[in-house]
Amino acid sequence: MGLFRTKGIVLRSIKLSETDKLVTFMTEHFGKVKCVARGARKIKSRYAGSLEPMSYVHLIYFGKENQQLYSLNNSDIIESFHLVRDNFQKLYTGIYLNELVDAMTAEVQEEKEIFQLLFDSLCALSNQCNLETLCRMFEIRILSLSGHKPELHHCTVCRNSAINGWIGFSYQKRGIVCNRCMKNTVAEIKFTTGTLNYLKKLLTLDINCSGRLKFPRGMDEEVEKVTHRLILAYVGRELKSYPFIKTMADVK
Ligand SMILES: [Zn+2]
């Protein structure tokens, strides 16, 4: 039996019984971990608000190594991300990021970079309102960290890197296709070098500066067609929170 201490972000918290909750954390050192929080649904629970989704906490849990379900011993809030929680659109964006991490990681497998990506993105979400760019940035980066980075530097058919004019994107090849190769290869979408440059920037720009990267009209949809559709192909289904953030963005 081991006792584990680490920092973590609450991904999901669900009712397990009248008094207990089942909480999924993305931890700094042990990857995704599920814990039973006994008594967490009682009014005077010692966990207070520390098990709400997106809470960044110090946690202590115990159980056998590599088991599926651990017992939560303690959870103390370091940062509640209240600025995200207080704004409906930010809240759903945060839930979407959490959902992506949950869907794209296996349990008890160290994912330090994905943990850091989630933490940095929640900080950025607190401080800025350009949520669309942040979502696209998160999508393309979590794909990259999961070994599914799209090829944006040379044609996936002829390997040519000097690409101009219209560029195709093939979901099957997970990358760009040059004008010449488009005659013989299925490229589901076509865009200009401008959109390609935005896609490249999403991979390199500091997440804290994502608020400054605004897509010109029309380009936002092209970028989304690449990053979000690659997510759908990887996860195999639409994420539950996604239609909510789309509807809210349309109303705005
Ligand atoms: Zn080519």
PDB file of C-alpha atoms and ligand atoms in Angstrom:
ATOM      1  CA  MET A   1       0.000   0.000   0.000  1.00  0.00           C
ATOM      2  CA  GLY A   2       1.445   3.353  -0.995  1.00  0.00           C
ATOM      3  CA  LEU A   3       0.763   6.929   0.001  1.00  0.00           C
ATOM      4  CA  PHE A   4       1.017   9.417  -2.860  1.00  0.00           C
ATOM      5  CA  ARG A   5       1.491  13.176  -2.585  1.00  0.00           C
ATOM      6  CA  THR A   6       1.331  15.403  -5.618  1.00  0.00           C
ATOM      7  CA  LYS A   7      -0.330  18.437  -7.139  1.00  0.00           C
ATOM      8  CA  GLY A   8      -3.268  17.918  -9.450  1.00  0.00           C
ATOM      9  CA  ILE A   9      -6.143  19.485 -11.364  1.00  0.00           C
ATOM     10  CA  VAL A  10      -9.664  18.110 -10.910  1.00  0.00           C
ATOM     11  CA  LEU A  11     -10.900  16.910 -14.304  1.00  0.00           C
ATOM     12  CA  ARG A  12     -14.229  15.458 -13.220  1.00  0.00           C
ATOM     13  CA  SER A  13     -16.205  14.872 -10.064  1.00  0.00           C
ATOM     14  CA  ILE A  14     -19.250  12.589 -10.029  1.00  0.00           C
ATOM     15  CA  LYS A  15     -21.660  11.217  -7.453  1.00  0.00           C
ATOM     16  CA  LEU A  16     -20.728   7.714  -6.364  1.00  0.00           C
ATOM     17  CA  SER A  17     -23.181   7.191  -3.496  1.00  0.00           C
ATOM     18  CA  GLU A  18     -25.228   9.292  -1.053  1.00  0.00           C
ATOM     19  CA  THR A  19     -22.056  10.420   0.688  1.00  0.00           C
ATOM     20  CA  ASP A  20     -19.141   9.714  -1.659  1.00  0.00           C
ATOM     21  CA  LYS A  21     -17.744  11.176  -4.859  1.00  0.00           C
ATOM     22  CA  LEU A  22     -15.574   9.695  -7.584  1.00  0.00           C
ATOM     23  CA  VAL A  23     -12.977  12.276  -8.593  1.00  0.00           C
ATOM     24  CA  THR A  24     -10.633  12.172 -11.597  1.00  0.00           C
ATOM     25  CA  PHE A  25      -7.418  14.204 -11.281  1.00  0.00           C
ATOM     26  CA  MET A  26      -4.681  14.993 -13.770  1.00  0.00           C
ATOM     27  CA  THR A  27      -1.672  14.918 -11.458  1.00  0.00           C
ATOM     28  CA  GLU A  28       1.755  16.425 -11.898  1.00  0.00           C
ATOM     29  CA  HIS A  29       3.684  13.215 -11.207  1.00  0.00           C
ATOM     30  CA  PHE A  30       1.410  10.220 -11.674  1.00  0.00           C
ATOM     31  CA  GLY A  31      -0.731  11.106 -14.694  1.00  0.00           C
ATOM     32  CA  LYS A  32      -4.495  10.646 -14.584  1.00  0.00           C
ATOM     33  CA  VAL A  33      -5.729   9.165 -11.302  1.00  0.00           C
ATOM     34  CA  LYS A  34      -9.211   8.239 -10.051  1.00  0.00           C
ATOM     35  CA  CYS A  35      -9.974   8.511  -6.342  1.00  0.00           C
ATOM     36  CA  VAL A  36     -12.932   7.778  -4.124  1.00  0.00           C
ATOM     37  CA  ALA A  37     -13.558  10.764  -1.846  1.00  0.00           C
ATOM     38  CA  ARG A  38     -15.459   9.367   1.128  1.00  0.00           C
ATOM     39  CA  GLY A  39     -17.891  11.774   2.773  1.00  0.00           C
ATOM     40  CA  ALA A  40     -17.316  14.397   0.054  1.00  0.00           C
ATOM     41  CA  ARG A  41     -21.069  14.853  -0.521  1.00  0.00           C
ATOM     42  CA  LYS A  42     -21.812  15.592   3.145  1.00  0.00           C
ATOM     43  CA  ILE A  43     -22.697  19.206   3.901  1.00  0.00           C
ATOM     44  CA  LYS A  44     -19.767  19.644   6.271  1.00  0.00           C
ATOM     45  CA  SER A  45     -17.271  17.816   4.101  1.00  0.00           C
ATOM     46  CA  ARG A  46     -13.589  18.346   4.888  1.00  0.00           C
ATOM     47  CA  TYR A  47     -12.947  18.702   1.145  1.00  0.00           C
ATOM     48  CA  ALA A  48     -15.047  21.900   0.927  1.00  0.00           C
ATOM     49  CA  GLY A  49     -14.794  23.219  -2.666  1.00  0.00           C
ATOM     50  CA  SER A  50     -11.534  21.464  -3.497  1.00  0.00           C
ATOM     51  CA  LEU A  51     -13.142  18.769  -5.659  1.00  0.00           C
ATOM     52  CA  GLU A  52     -14.853  21.053  -8.157  1.00  0.00           C
ATOM     53  CA  PRO A  53     -13.676  20.643 -11.776  1.00  0.00           C
ATOM     54  CA  MET A  54     -10.616  22.784 -12.606  1.00  0.00           C
ATOM     55  CA  SER A  55      -9.530  23.217  -8.957  1.00  0.00           C
ATOM     56  CA  TYR A  56      -5.750  23.060  -8.685  1.00  0.00           C
ATOM     57  CA  VAL A  57      -4.958  21.215  -5.462  1.00  0.00           C
ATOM     58  CA  HIS A  58      -2.359  19.547  -3.283  1.00  0.00           C
ATOM     59  CA  LEU A  59      -3.613  16.000  -2.903  1.00  0.00           C
ATOM     60  CA  ILE A  60      -2.747  12.951  -0.871  1.00  0.00           C
ATOM     61  CA  TYR A  61      -4.204   9.549  -1.764  1.00  0.00           C
ATOM     62  CA  PHE A  62      -3.402   5.943  -1.062  1.00  0.00           C
ATOM     63  CA  GLY A  63      -3.740   2.498  -2.559  1.00  0.00           C
ATOM     64  CA  LYS A  64      -1.707  -0.122  -4.355  1.00  0.00           C
ATOM     65  CA  GLU A  65       0.489   1.128  -7.177  1.00  0.00           C
ATOM     66  CA  ASN A  66      -1.107   1.005 -10.653  1.00  0.00           C
ATOM     67  CA  GLN A  67      -4.554   0.124  -9.359  1.00  0.00           C
ATOM     68  CA  GLN A  68      -7.655   1.620 -10.970  1.00  0.00           C
ATOM     69  CA  LEU A  69      -9.212   3.316  -7.972  1.00  0.00           C
ATOM     70  CA  TYR A  70      -7.455   5.016  -5.067  1.00  0.00           C
ATOM     71  CA  SER A  71      -8.750   6.433  -1.777  1.00  0.00           C
ATOM     72  CA  LEU A  72      -8.463  10.182  -1.371  1.00  0.00           C
ATOM     73  CA  ASN A  73      -6.951  11.206   1.935  1.00  0.00           C
ATOM     74  CA  ASN A  74      -6.649  14.959   1.587  1.00  0.00           C
ATOM     75  CA  SER A  75      -7.192  17.727  -0.965  1.00  0.00           C
ATOM     76  CA  ASP A  76      -6.227  21.377  -0.376  1.00  0.00           C
ATOM     77  CA  ILE A  77      -6.926  24.149  -2.846  1.00  0.00           C
ATOM     78  CA  ILE A  78      -3.936  26.028  -4.265  1.00  0.00           C
ATOM     79  CA  GLU A  79      -5.963  27.869  -6.956  1.00  0.00           C
ATOM     80  CA  SER A  80      -9.670  27.606  -7.635  1.00  0.00           C
ATOM     81  CA  PHE A  81      -9.601  29.488 -10.984  1.00  0.00           C
ATOM     82  CA  HIS A  82     -12.632  31.485  -9.824  1.00  0.00           C
ATOM     83  CA  LEU A  83     -12.296  33.902 -12.783  1.00  0.00           C
ATOM     84  CA  VAL A  84     -12.996  30.936 -15.074  1.00  0.00           C
ATOM     85  CA  ARG A  85     -15.883  29.708 -12.945  1.00  0.00           C
ATOM     86  CA  ASP A  86     -17.543  33.152 -12.739  1.00  0.00           C
ATOM     87  CA  ASN A  87     -17.923  33.508 -16.507  1.00  0.00           C
ATOM     88  CA  PHE A  88     -20.207  31.051 -18.283  1.00  0.00           C
ATOM     89  CA  GLN A  89     -18.296  31.005 -21.543  1.00  0.00           C
ATOM     90  CA  LYS A  90     -14.934  30.557 -19.812  1.00  0.00           C
ATOM     91  CA  LEU A  91     -16.410  27.876 -17.569  1.00  0.00           C
ATOM     92  CA  TYR A  92     -17.539  25.765 -20.521  1.00  0.00           C
ATOM     93  CA  THR A  93     -14.234  26.334 -22.306  1.00  0.00           C
ATOM     94  CA  GLY A  94     -12.445  25.081 -19.177  1.00  0.00           C
ATOM     95  CA  ILE A  95     -14.746  22.053 -19.029  1.00  0.00           C
ATOM     96  CA  TYR A  96     -13.956  21.374 -22.704  1.00  0.00           C
ATOM     97  CA  LEU A  97     -10.184  21.439 -22.004  1.00  0.00           C
ATOM     98  CA  ASN A  98     -10.711  19.080 -19.055  1.00  0.00           C
ATOM     99  CA  GLU A  99     -12.813  16.779 -21.185  1.00  0.00           C
ATOM    100  CA  LEU A 100     -10.105  16.666 -23.864  1.00  0.00           C
ATOM    101  CA  VAL A 101      -7.448  15.709 -21.317  1.00  0.00           C
ATOM    102  CA  ASP A 102      -9.718  13.017 -19.877  1.00  0.00           C
ATOM    103  CA  ALA A 103     -10.518  11.584 -23.323  1.00  0.00           C
ATOM    104  CA  MET A 104      -6.941  11.634 -24.604  1.00  0.00           C
ATOM    105  CA  THR A 105      -4.968  10.176 -21.691  1.00  0.00           C
ATOM    106  CA  ALA A 106      -4.710   6.726 -20.145  1.00  0.00           C
ATOM    107  CA  GLU A 107      -4.709   6.226 -16.393  1.00  0.00           C
ATOM    108  CA  VAL A 108      -1.594   6.180 -14.196  1.00  0.00           C
ATOM    109  CA  GLN A 109       0.809   7.073 -16.964  1.00  0.00           C
ATOM    110  CA  GLU A 110       3.019  10.083 -16.318  1.00  0.00           C
ATOM    111  CA  GLU A 111       1.908  12.971 -18.550  1.00  0.00           C
ATOM    112  CA  LYS A 112       3.911  15.908 -17.214  1.00  0.00           C
ATOM    113  CA  GLU A 113       3.665  17.939 -20.410  1.00  0.00           C
ATOM    114  CA  ILE A 114      -0.105  17.476 -20.707  1.00  0.00           C
ATOM    115  CA  PHE A 115      -0.487  18.449 -17.035  1.00  0.00           C
ATOM    116  CA  GLN A 116       1.557  21.607 -17.705  1.00  0.00           C
ATOM    117  CA  LEU A 117      -0.435  22.375 -20.882  1.00  0.00           C
ATOM    118  CA  LEU A 118      -3.706  22.164 -18.925  1.00  0.00           C
ATOM    119  CA  PHE A 119      -2.379  24.296 -16.074  1.00  0.00           C
ATOM    120  CA  ASP A 120      -0.970  26.991 -18.404  1.00  0.00           C
ATOM    121  CA  SER A 121      -4.198  27.013 -20.433  1.00  0.00           C
ATOM    122  CA  LEU A 122      -6.397  27.467 -17.342  1.00  0.00           C
ATOM    123  CA  CYS A 123      -4.166  30.390 -16.274  1.00  0.00           C
ATOM    124  CA  ALA A 124      -4.503  31.911 -19.770  1.00  0.00           C
ATOM    125  CA  LEU A 125      -8.265  31.330 -19.667  1.00  0.00           C
ATOM    126  CA  SER A 126      -8.454  33.315 -16.399  1.00  0.00           C
ATOM    127  CA  ASN A 127      -6.612  36.274 -17.870  1.00  0.00           C
ATOM    128  CA  GLN A 128      -7.993  36.766 -21.372  1.00  0.00           C
ATOM    129  CA  CYS A 129     -11.136  36.570 -23.472  1.00  0.00           C
ATOM    130  CA  ASN A 130      -9.902  35.251 -26.829  1.00  0.00           C
ATOM    131  CA  LEU A 131     -11.263  31.780 -26.120  1.00  0.00           C
ATOM    132  CA  GLU A 132     -11.383  30.578 -29.720  1.00  0.00           C
ATOM    133  CA  THR A 133      -7.599  30.840 -30.221  1.00  0.00           C
ATOM    134  CA  LEU A 134      -6.957  29.196 -26.869  1.00  0.00           C
ATOM    135  CA  CYS A 135      -9.165  26.208 -27.815  1.00  0.00           C
ATOM    136  CA  ARG A 136      -7.404  25.757 -31.173  1.00  0.00           C
ATOM    137  CA  MET A 137      -4.003  26.062 -29.505  1.00  0.00           C
ATOM    138  CA  PHE A 138      -4.949  23.486 -26.888  1.00  0.00           C
ATOM    139  CA  GLU A 139      -6.300  21.084 -29.522  1.00  0.00           C
ATOM    140  CA  ILE A 140      -3.211  21.149 -31.738  1.00  0.00           C
ATOM    141  CA  ARG A 141      -0.855  20.903 -28.739  1.00  0.00           C
ATOM    142  CA  ILE A 142      -2.576  18.006 -27.030  1.00  0.00           C
ATOM    143  CA  LEU A 143      -2.592  16.194 -30.400  1.00  0.00           C
ATOM    144  CA  SER A 144       1.159  16.817 -30.677  1.00  0.00           C
ATOM    145  CA  LEU A 145       1.861  15.642 -27.127  1.00  0.00           C
ATOM    146  CA  SER A 146      -0.181  12.493 -27.843  1.00  0.00           C
ATOM    147  CA  GLY A 147       1.983  11.692 -30.885  1.00  0.00           C
ATOM    148  CA  HIS A 148      -0.516  12.999 -33.460  1.00  0.00           C
ATOM    149  CA  LYS A 149       1.057  16.248 -34.522  1.00  0.00           C
ATOM    150  CA  PRO A 150      -0.190  17.283 -37.982  1.00  0.00           C
ATOM    151  CA  GLU A 151       2.510  17.666 -40.647  1.00  0.00           C
ATOM    152  CA  LEU A 152       2.598  21.374 -41.567  1.00  0.00           C
ATOM    153  CA  HIS A 153       6.085  21.788 -42.988  1.00  0.00           C
ATOM    154  CA  HIS A 154       6.154  19.626 -46.085  1.00  0.00           C
ATOM    155  CA  CYS A 155       3.753  17.895 -48.427  1.00  0.00           C
ATOM    156  CA  THR A 156       2.784  14.496 -46.982  1.00  0.00           C
ATOM    157  CA  VAL A 157       2.921  12.948 -50.477  1.00  0.00           C
ATOM    158  CA  CYS A 158       6.045  14.291 -52.274  1.00  0.00           C
ATOM    159  CA  ARG A 159       7.847  15.733 -49.161  1.00  0.00           C
ATOM    160  CA  ASN A 160       8.323  19.036 -50.974  1.00  0.00           C
ATOM    161  CA  SER A 161       8.665  21.874 -48.460  1.00  0.00           C
ATOM    162  CA  ALA A 162       8.467  24.831 -50.865  1.00  0.00           C
ATOM    163  CA  ILE A 163       4.696  25.214 -50.846  1.00  0.00           C
ATOM    164  CA  ASN A 164       2.836  28.205 -52.235  1.00  0.00           C
ATOM    165  CA  GLY A 165      -0.671  29.155 -53.301  1.00  0.00           C
ATOM    166  CA  TRP A 166      -3.492  26.816 -52.364  1.00  0.00           C
ATOM    167  CA  ILE A 167      -2.630  24.087 -49.902  1.00  0.00           C
ATOM    168  CA  GLY A 168      -4.689  20.977 -49.285  1.00  0.00           C
ATOM    169  CA  PHE A 169      -5.086  19.155 -45.984  1.00  0.00           C
ATOM    170  CA  SER A 170      -5.662  15.404 -45.852  1.00  0.00           C
ATOM    171  CA  TYR A 171      -7.145  13.969 -42.645  1.00  0.00           C
ATOM    172  CA  GLN A 172      -6.034  10.499 -43.610  1.00  0.00           C
ATOM    173  CA  LYS A 173      -2.414  11.603 -44.085  1.00  0.00           C
ATOM    174  CA  ARG A 174      -2.755  14.013 -41.163  1.00  0.00           C
ATOM    175  CA  GLY A 175      -0.971  16.807 -42.966  1.00  0.00           C
ATOM    176  CA  ILE A 176      -0.702  19.194 -45.865  1.00  0.00           C
ATOM    177  CA  VAL A 177      -0.721  18.270 -49.560  1.00  0.00           C
ATOM    178  CA  CYS A 178       0.861  20.524 -52.211  1.00  0.00           C
ATOM    179  CA  ASN A 179      -1.000  21.864 -55.222  1.00  0.00           C
ATOM    180  CA  ARG A 180       0.589  19.350 -57.586  1.00  0.00           C
ATOM    181  CA  CYS A 181      -0.171  16.282 -55.445  1.00  0.00           C
ATOM    182  CA  MET A 182      -3.790  17.385 -54.861  1.00  0.00           C
ATOM    183  CA  LYS A 183      -4.630  16.015 -58.306  1.00  0.00           C
ATOM    184  CA  ASN A 184      -4.088  12.457 -57.095  1.00  0.00           C
ATOM    185  CA  THR A 185      -4.713  12.712 -53.354  1.00  0.00           C
ATOM    186  CA  VAL A 186      -7.895  13.385 -51.428  1.00  0.00           C
ATOM    187  CA  ALA A 187      -7.487  16.697 -49.601  1.00  0.00           C
ATOM    188  CA  GLU A 188     -10.729  17.400 -47.718  1.00  0.00           C
ATOM    189  CA  ILE A 189     -10.041  21.074 -47.268  1.00  0.00           C
ATOM    190  CA  LYS A 190      -8.017  23.741 -49.036  1.00  0.00           C
ATOM    191  CA  PHE A 191      -6.556  26.915 -47.597  1.00  0.00           C
ATOM    192  CA  THR A 192      -3.930  29.583 -48.265  1.00  0.00           C
ATOM    193  CA  THR A 193      -0.440  29.996 -46.782  1.00  0.00           C
ATOM    194  CA  GLY A 194      -1.976  32.577 -44.403  1.00  0.00           C
ATOM    195  CA  THR A 195      -3.996  29.865 -42.646  1.00  0.00           C
ATOM    196  CA  LEU A 196      -0.985  27.549 -42.657  1.00  0.00           C
ATOM    197  CA  ASN A 197       1.068  30.216 -40.892  1.00  0.00           C
ATOM    198  CA  TYR A 198      -1.629  30.562 -38.211  1.00  0.00           C
ATOM    199  CA  LEU A 199      -1.602  26.810 -37.671  1.00  0.00           C
ATOM    200  CA  LYS A 200       2.184  26.898 -37.229  1.00  0.00           C
ATOM    201  CA  LYS A 201       1.923  29.817 -34.783  1.00  0.00           C
ATOM    202  CA  LEU A 202      -0.512  27.829 -32.632  1.00  0.00           C
ATOM    203  CA  LEU A 203       2.283  25.329 -32.029  1.00  0.00           C
ATOM    204  CA  THR A 204       5.004  27.807 -31.158  1.00  0.00           C
ATOM    205  CA  LEU A 205       3.437  30.851 -29.483  1.00  0.00           C
ATOM    206  CA  ASP A 206       3.576  31.168 -25.668  1.00  0.00           C
ATOM    207  CA  ILE A 207       0.145  30.152 -24.313  1.00  0.00           C
ATOM    208  CA  ASN A 208       0.047  33.285 -22.140  1.00  0.00           C
ATOM    209  CA  CYS A 209       0.110  35.326 -25.352  1.00  0.00           C
ATOM    210  CA  SER A 210      -2.713  33.386 -27.058  1.00  0.00           C
ATOM    211  CA  GLY A 211      -5.049  36.341 -26.414  1.00  0.00           C
ATOM    212  CA  ARG A 212      -3.050  38.400 -28.897  1.00  0.00           C
ATOM    213  CA  LEU A 213      -3.386  35.956 -31.800  1.00  0.00           C
ATOM    214  CA  LYS A 214      -6.641  36.811 -33.554  1.00  0.00           C
ATOM    215  CA  PHE A 215      -7.636  34.944 -36.685  1.00  0.00           C
ATOM    216  CA  PRO A 216      -8.891  37.042 -39.615  1.00  0.00           C
ATOM    217  CA  ARG A 217     -12.504  36.349 -40.632  1.00  0.00           C
ATOM    218  CA  GLY A 218     -12.969  32.999 -42.316  1.00  0.00           C
ATOM    219  CA  MET A 219      -9.571  31.747 -41.235  1.00  0.00           C
ATOM    220  CA  ASP A 220     -10.908  30.792 -37.810  1.00  0.00           C
ATOM    221  CA  GLU A 221     -13.218  28.238 -39.443  1.00  0.00           C
ATOM    222  CA  GLU A 222     -10.414  26.823 -41.577  1.00  0.00           C
ATOM    223  CA  VAL A 223      -8.158  26.415 -38.554  1.00  0.00           C
ATOM    224  CA  GLU A 224     -10.989  24.766 -36.608  1.00  0.00           C
ATOM    225  CA  LYS A 225     -11.633  22.366 -39.483  1.00  0.00           C
ATOM    226  CA  VAL A 226      -8.064  21.140 -39.110  1.00  0.00           C
ATOM    227  CA  THR A 227      -7.565  21.018 -35.338  1.00  0.00           C
ATOM    228  CA  HIS A 228     -11.036  20.059 -34.110  1.00  0.00           C
ATOM    229  CA  ARG A 229     -11.580  17.449 -36.806  1.00  0.00           C
ATOM    230  CA  LEU A 230      -8.254  15.820 -35.981  1.00  0.00           C
ATOM    231  CA  ILE A 231      -9.436  15.659 -32.366  1.00  0.00           C
ATOM    232  CA  LEU A 232     -12.671  13.969 -33.486  1.00  0.00           C
ATOM    233  CA  ALA A 233     -10.687  11.437 -35.501  1.00  0.00           C
ATOM    234  CA  TYR A 234      -8.464  10.690 -32.498  1.00  0.00           C
ATOM    235  CA  VAL A 235     -11.169  10.500 -29.814  1.00  0.00           C
ATOM    236  CA  GLY A 236     -13.754   8.900 -32.116  1.00  0.00           C
ATOM    237  CA  ARG A 237     -16.667  11.060 -30.918  1.00  0.00           C
ATOM    238  CA  GLU A 238     -17.674  14.674 -30.275  1.00  0.00           C
ATOM    239  CA  LEU A 239     -16.895  16.029 -26.816  1.00  0.00           C
ATOM    240  CA  LYS A 240     -20.018  16.743 -24.732  1.00  0.00           C
ATOM    241  CA  SER A 241     -19.138  20.343 -23.860  1.00  0.00           C
ATOM    242  CA  TYR A 242     -18.250  21.348 -27.424  1.00  0.00           C
ATOM    243  CA  PRO A 243     -21.763  22.198 -28.724  1.00  0.00           C
ATOM    244  CA  PHE A 244     -22.217  24.514 -25.702  1.00  0.00           C
ATOM    245  CA  ILE A 245     -19.125  26.591 -26.411  1.00  0.00           C
ATOM    246  CA  LYS A 246     -20.025  26.755 -30.109  1.00  0.00           C
ATOM    247  CA  THR A 247     -23.552  28.011 -29.342  1.00  0.00           C
ATOM    248  CA  MET A 248     -22.222  30.613 -26.908  1.00  0.00           C
ATOM    249  CA  ALA A 249     -19.675  31.864 -29.448  1.00  0.00           C
ATOM    250  CA  ASP A 250     -22.437  32.224 -32.081  1.00  0.00           C
ATOM    251  CA  VAL A 251     -24.716  34.192 -29.736  1.00  0.00           C
ATOM    252  CA  LYS A 252     -21.915  36.663 -28.906  1.00  0.00           C
TER     253      LYS A 252
HETATM  254 ZN    ZN B   1       3.343  17.197 -52.983  1.00  0.00          ZN
END
